[in-house]
mmCIF file of N, CA and C in Angstrom:
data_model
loop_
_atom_site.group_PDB
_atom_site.id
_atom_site.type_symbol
_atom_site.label_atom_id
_atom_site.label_comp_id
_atom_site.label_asym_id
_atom_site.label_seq_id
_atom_site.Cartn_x
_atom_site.Cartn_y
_atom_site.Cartn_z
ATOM 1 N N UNK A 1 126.746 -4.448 138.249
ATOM 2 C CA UNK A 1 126.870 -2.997 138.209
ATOM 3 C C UNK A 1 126.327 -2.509 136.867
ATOM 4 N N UNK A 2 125.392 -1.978 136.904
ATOM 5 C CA UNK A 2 124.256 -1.059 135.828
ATOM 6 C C UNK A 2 124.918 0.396 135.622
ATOM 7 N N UNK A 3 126.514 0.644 135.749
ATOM 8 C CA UNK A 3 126.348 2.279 135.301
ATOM 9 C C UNK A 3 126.097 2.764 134.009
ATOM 10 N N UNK A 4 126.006 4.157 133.945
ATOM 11 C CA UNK A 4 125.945 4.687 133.020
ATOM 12 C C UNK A 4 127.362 5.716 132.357
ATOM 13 N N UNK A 5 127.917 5.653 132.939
ATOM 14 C CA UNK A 5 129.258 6.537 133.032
ATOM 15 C C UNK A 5 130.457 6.064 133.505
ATOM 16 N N UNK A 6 131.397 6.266 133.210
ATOM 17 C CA UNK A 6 132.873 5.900 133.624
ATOM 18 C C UNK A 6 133.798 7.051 133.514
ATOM 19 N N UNK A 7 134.260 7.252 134.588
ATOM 20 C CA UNK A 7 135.817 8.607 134.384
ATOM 21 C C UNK A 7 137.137 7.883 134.302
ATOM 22 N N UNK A 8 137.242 8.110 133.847
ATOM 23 C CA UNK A 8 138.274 7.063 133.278
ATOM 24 C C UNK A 8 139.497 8.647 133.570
ATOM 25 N N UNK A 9 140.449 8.242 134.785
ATOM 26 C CA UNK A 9 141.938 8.871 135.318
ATOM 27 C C UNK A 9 143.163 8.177 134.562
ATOM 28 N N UNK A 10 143.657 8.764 133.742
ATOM 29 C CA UNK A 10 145.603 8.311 133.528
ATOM 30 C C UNK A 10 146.441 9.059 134.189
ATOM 31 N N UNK A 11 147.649 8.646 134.764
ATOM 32 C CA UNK A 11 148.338 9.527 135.177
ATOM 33 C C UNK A 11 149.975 9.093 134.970
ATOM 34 N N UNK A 12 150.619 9.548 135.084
ATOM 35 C CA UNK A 12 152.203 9.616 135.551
ATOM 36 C C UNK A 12 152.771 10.064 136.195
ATOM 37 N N UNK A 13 153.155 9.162 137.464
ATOM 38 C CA UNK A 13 153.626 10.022 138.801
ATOM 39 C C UNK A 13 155.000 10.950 138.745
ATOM 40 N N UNK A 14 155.527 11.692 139.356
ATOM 41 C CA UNK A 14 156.774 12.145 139.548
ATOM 42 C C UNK A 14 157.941 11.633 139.945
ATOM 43 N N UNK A 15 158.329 11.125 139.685
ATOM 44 C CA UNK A 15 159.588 10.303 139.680
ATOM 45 C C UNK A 15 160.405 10.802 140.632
ATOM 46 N N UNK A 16 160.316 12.226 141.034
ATOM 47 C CA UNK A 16 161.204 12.799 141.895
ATOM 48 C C UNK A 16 160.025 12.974 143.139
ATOM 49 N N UNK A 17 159.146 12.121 143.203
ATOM 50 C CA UNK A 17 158.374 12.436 144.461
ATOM 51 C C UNK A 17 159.339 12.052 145.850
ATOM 52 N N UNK A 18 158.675 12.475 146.842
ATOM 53 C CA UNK A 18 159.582 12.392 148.392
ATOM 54 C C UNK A 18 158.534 11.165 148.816
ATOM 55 N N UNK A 19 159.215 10.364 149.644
ATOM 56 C CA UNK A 19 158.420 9.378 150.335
ATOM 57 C C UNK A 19 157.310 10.358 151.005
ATOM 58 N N UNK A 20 157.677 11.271 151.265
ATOM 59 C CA UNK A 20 156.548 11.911 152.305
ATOM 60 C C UNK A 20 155.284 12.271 151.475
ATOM 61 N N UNK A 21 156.127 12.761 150.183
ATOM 62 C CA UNK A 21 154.778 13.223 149.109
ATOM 63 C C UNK A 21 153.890 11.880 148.825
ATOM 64 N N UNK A 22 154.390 10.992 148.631
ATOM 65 C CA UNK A 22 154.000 9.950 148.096
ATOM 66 C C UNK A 22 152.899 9.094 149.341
ATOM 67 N N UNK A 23 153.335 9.225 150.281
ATOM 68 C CA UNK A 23 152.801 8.396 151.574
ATOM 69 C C UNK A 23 151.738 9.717 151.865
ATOM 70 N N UNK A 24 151.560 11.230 151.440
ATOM 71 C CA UNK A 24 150.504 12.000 151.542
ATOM 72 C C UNK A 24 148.859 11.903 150.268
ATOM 73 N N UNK A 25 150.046 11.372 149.207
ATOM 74 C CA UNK A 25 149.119 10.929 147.861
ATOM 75 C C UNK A 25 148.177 9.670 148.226
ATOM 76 N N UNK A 26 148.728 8.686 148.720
ATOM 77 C CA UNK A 26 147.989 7.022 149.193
ATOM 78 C C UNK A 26 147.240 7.719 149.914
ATOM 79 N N UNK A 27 147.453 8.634 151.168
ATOM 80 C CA UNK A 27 146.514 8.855 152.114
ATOM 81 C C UNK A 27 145.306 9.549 151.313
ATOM 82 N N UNK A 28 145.480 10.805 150.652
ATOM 83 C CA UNK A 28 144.149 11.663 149.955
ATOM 84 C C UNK A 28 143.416 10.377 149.124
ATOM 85 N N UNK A 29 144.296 9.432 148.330
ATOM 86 C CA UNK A 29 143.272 9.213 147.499
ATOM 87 C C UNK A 29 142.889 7.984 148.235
ATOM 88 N N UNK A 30 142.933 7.768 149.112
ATOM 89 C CA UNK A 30 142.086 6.751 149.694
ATOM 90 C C UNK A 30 140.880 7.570 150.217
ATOM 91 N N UNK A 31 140.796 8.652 151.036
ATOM 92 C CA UNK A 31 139.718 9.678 151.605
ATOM 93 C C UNK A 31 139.110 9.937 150.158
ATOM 94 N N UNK A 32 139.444 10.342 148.941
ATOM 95 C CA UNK A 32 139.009 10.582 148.002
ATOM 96 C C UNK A 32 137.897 9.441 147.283
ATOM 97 N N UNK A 33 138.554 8.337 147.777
ATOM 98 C CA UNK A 33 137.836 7.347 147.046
ATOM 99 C C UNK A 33 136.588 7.077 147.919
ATOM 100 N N UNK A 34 136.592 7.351 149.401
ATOM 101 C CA UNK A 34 135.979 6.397 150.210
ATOM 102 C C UNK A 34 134.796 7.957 150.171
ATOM 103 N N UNK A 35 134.853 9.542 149.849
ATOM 104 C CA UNK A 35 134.560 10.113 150.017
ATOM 105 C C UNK A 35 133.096 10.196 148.612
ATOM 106 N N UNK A 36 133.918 9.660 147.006
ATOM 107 C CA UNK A 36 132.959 9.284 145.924
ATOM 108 C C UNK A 36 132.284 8.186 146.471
ATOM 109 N N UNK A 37 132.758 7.032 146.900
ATOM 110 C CA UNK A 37 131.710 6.196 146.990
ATOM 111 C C UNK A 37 130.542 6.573 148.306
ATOM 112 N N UNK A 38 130.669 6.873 149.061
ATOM 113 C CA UNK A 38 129.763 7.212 150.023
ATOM 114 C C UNK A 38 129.138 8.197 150.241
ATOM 115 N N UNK A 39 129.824 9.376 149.203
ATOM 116 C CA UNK A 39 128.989 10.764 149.582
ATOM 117 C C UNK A 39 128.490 11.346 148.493
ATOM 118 N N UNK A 40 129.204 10.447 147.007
ATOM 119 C CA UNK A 40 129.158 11.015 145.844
ATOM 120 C C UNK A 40 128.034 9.899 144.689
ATOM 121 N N UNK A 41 127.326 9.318 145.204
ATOM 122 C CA UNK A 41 126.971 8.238 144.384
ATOM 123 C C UNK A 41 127.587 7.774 143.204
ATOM 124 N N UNK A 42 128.933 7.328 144.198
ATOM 125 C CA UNK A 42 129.844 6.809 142.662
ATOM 126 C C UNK A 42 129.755 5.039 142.933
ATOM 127 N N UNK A 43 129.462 4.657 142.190
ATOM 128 C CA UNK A 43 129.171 3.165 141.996
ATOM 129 C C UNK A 43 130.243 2.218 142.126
ATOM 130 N N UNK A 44 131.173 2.234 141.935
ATOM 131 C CA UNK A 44 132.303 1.401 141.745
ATOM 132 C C UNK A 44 133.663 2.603 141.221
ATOM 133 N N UNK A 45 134.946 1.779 141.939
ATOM 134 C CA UNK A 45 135.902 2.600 141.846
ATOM 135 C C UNK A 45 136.962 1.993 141.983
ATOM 136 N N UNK A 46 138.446 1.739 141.157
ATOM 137 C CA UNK A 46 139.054 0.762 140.948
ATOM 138 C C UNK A 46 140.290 1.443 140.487
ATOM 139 N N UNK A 47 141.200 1.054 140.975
ATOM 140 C CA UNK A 47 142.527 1.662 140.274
ATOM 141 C C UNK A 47 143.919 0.839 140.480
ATOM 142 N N UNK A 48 144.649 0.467 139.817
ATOM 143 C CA UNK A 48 146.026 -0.037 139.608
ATOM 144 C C UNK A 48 146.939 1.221 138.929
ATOM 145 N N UNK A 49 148.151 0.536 139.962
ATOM 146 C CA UNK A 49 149.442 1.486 139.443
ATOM 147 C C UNK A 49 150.211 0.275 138.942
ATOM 148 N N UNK A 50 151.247 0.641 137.971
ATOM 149 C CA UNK A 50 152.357 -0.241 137.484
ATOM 150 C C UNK A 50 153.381 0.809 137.126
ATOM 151 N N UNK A 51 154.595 0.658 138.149
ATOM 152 C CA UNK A 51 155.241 1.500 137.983
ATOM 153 C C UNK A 51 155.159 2.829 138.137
ATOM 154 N N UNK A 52 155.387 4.057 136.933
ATOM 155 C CA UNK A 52 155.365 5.082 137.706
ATOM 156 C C UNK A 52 153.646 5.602 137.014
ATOM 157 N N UNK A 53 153.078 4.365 136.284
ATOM 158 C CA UNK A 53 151.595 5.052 135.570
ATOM 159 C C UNK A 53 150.238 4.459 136.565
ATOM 160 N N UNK A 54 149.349 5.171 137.082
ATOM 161 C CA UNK A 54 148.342 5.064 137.341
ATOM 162 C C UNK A 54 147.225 5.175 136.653
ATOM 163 N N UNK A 55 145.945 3.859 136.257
ATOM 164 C CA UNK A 55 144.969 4.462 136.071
ATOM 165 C C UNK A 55 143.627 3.802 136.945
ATOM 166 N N UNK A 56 142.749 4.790 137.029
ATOM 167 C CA UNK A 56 141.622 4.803 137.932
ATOM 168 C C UNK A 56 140.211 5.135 137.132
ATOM 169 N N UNK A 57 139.604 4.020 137.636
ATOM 170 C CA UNK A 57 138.266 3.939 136.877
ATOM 171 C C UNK A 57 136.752 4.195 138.287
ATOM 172 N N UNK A 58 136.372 5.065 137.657
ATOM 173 C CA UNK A 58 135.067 5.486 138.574
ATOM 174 C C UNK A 58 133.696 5.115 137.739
ATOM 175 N N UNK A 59 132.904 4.628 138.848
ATOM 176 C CA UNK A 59 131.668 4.043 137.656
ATOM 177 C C UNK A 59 130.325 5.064 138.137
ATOM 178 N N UNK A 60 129.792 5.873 137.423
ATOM 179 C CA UNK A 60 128.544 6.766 137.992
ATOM 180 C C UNK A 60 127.255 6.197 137.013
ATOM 181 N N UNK A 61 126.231 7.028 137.625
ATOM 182 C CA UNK A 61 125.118 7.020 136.926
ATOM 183 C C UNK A 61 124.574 8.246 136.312
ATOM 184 N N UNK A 62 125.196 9.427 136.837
ATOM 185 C CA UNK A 62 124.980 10.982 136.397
ATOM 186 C C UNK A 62 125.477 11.304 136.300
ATOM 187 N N UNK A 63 125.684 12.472 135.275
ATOM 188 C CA UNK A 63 126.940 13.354 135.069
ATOM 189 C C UNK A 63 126.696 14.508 136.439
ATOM 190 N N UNK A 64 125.525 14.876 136.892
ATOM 191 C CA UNK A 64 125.587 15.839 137.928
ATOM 192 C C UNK A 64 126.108 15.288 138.867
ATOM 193 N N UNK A 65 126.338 14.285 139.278
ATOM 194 C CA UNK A 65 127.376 13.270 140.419
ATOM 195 C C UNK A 65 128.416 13.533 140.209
ATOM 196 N N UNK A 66 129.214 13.585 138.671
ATOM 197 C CA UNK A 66 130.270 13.629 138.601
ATOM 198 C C UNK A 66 130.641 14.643 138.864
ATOM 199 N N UNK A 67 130.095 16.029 138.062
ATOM 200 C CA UNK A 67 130.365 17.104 138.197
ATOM 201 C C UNK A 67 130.384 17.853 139.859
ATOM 202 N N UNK A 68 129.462 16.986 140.803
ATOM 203 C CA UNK A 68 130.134 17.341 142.129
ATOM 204 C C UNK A 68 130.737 16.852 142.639
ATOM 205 N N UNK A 69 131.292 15.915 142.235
ATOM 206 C CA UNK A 69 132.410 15.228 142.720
ATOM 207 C C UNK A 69 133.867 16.040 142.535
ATOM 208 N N UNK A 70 133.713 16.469 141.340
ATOM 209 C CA UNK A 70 134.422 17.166 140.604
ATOM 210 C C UNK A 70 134.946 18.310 141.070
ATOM 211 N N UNK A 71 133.762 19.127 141.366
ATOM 212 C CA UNK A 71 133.488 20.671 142.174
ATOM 213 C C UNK A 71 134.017 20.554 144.496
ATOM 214 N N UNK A 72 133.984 19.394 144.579
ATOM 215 C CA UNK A 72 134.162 18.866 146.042
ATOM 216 C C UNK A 72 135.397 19.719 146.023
ATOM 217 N N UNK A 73 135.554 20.036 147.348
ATOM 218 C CA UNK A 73 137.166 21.176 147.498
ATOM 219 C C UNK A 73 138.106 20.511 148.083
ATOM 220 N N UNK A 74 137.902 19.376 148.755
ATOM 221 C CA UNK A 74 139.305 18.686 148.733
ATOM 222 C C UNK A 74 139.687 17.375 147.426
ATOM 223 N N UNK A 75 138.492 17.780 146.670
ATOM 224 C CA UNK A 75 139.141 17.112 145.106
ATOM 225 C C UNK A 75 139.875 17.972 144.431
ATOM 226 N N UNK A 76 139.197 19.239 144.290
ATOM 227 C CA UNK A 76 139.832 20.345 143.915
ATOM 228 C C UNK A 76 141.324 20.934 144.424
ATOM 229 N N UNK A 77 141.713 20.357 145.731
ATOM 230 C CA UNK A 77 142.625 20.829 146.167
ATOM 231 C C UNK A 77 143.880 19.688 146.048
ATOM 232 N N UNK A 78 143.325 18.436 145.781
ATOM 233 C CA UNK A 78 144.102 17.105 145.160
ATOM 234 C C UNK A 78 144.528 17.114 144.132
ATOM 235 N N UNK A 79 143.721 17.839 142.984
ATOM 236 C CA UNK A 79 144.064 18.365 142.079
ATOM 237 C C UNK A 79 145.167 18.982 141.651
ATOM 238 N N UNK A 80 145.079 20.384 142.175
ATOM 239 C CA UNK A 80 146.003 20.996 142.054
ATOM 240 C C UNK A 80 147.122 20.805 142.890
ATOM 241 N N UNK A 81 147.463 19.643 143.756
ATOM 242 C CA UNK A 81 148.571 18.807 143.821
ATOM 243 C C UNK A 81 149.082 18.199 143.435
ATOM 244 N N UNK A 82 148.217 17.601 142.749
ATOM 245 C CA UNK A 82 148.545 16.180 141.256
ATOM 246 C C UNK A 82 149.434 17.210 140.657
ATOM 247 N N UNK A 83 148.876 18.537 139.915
ATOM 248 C CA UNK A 83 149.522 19.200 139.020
ATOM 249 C C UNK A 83 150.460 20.085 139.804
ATOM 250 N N UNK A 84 151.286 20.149 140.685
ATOM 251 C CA UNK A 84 152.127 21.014 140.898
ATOM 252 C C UNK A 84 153.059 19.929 141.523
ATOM 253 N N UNK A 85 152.425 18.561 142.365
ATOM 254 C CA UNK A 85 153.798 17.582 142.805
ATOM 255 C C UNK A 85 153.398 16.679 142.232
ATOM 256 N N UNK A 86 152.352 15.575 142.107
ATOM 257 C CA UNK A 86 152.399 14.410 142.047
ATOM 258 C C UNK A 86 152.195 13.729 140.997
ATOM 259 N N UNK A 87 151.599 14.558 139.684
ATOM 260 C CA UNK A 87 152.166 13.855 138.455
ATOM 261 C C UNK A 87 152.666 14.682 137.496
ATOM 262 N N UNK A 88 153.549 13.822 136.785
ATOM 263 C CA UNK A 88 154.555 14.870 135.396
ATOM 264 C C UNK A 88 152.869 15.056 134.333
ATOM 265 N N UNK A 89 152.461 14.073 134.509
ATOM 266 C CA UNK A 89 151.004 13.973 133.100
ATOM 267 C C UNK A 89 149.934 13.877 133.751
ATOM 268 N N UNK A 90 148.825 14.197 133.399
ATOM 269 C CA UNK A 90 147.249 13.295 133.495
ATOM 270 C C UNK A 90 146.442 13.314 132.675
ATOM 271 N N UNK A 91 145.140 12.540 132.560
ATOM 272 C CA UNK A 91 144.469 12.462 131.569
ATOM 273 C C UNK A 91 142.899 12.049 132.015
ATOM 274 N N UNK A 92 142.025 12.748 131.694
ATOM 275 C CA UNK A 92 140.516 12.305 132.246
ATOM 276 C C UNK A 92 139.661 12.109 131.488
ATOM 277 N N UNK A 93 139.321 10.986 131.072
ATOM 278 C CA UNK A 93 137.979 11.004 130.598
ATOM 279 C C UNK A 93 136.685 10.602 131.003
ATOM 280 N N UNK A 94 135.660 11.486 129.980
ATOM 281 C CA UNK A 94 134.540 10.862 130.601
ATOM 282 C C UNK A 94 133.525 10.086 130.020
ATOM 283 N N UNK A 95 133.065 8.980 130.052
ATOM 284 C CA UNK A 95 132.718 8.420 128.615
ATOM 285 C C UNK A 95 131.142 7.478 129.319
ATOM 286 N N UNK A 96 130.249 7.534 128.292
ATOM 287 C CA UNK A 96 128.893 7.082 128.279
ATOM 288 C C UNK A 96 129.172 5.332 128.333
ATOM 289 N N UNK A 97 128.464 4.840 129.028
ATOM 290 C CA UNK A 97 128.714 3.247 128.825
ATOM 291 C C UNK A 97 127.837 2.742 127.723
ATOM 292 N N UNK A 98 127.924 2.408 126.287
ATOM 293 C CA UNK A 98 127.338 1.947 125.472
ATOM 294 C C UNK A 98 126.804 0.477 126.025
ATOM 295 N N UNK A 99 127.805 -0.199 126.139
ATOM 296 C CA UNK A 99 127.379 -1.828 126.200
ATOM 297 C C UNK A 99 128.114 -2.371 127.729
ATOM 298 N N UNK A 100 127.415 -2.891 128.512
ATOM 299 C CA UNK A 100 128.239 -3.848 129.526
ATOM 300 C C UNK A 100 127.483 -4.838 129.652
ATOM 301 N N UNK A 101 128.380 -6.111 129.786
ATOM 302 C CA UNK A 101 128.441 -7.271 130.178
ATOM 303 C C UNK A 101 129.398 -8.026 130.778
ATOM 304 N N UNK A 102 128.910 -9.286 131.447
ATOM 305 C CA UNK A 102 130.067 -9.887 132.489
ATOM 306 C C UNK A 102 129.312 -11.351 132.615
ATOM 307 N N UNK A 103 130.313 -12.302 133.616
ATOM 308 C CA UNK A 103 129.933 -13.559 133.562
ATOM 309 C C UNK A 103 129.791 -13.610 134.902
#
């Protein structure tokens, strides 16, 4: 994997989420994910939870990818679910890949 970009997601879920909220969150961000990689030329996409912290790593090659990924309206509308039920925090960055390597 040759990207050029990484969004780098932190989060902290709600502790007071409802199974229902929670079993609606797995569902979006799976459509979410399957929606960057196939519609969004997002390269790679990877995320672990431990406990109540999530973070999620997206690998692009353009920032105009990202930025419609970004602008997509059921990201936009995930969004502003994250921030009203599904996490107390979040955190996004977006950062240039200086150096990669692997074995």
């Amino acid at each position: 994997m040759n990207a050029k970009y990484v969004v780098i997601f932190e989060a902290v879920f709600n502790q007071a989420l409802s199974e229902a909220e929670g079993k609606a969150y797995v569902k979006t961000a799976h459509f979410l994910r399957e929606s960057a990689l196939n519609d969004f030329n997002c390269i790679a996409f990877q995320a672990v939870t431990e406990g109540t912290q999530e973070i999620a790593l997206s690998y692009w090659n353009s920032l105009d990818d990202i930025a419609k990924w970004k602008a997509y309206m059921p990201h936009l509308q995930a969004q502003q679910k994250g921030k009203s039920a599904w996490y107390t925090k979040y955190k996004v960055t977006v950062s240039e890949i200086v150096k990669q390597y692997q074995s």
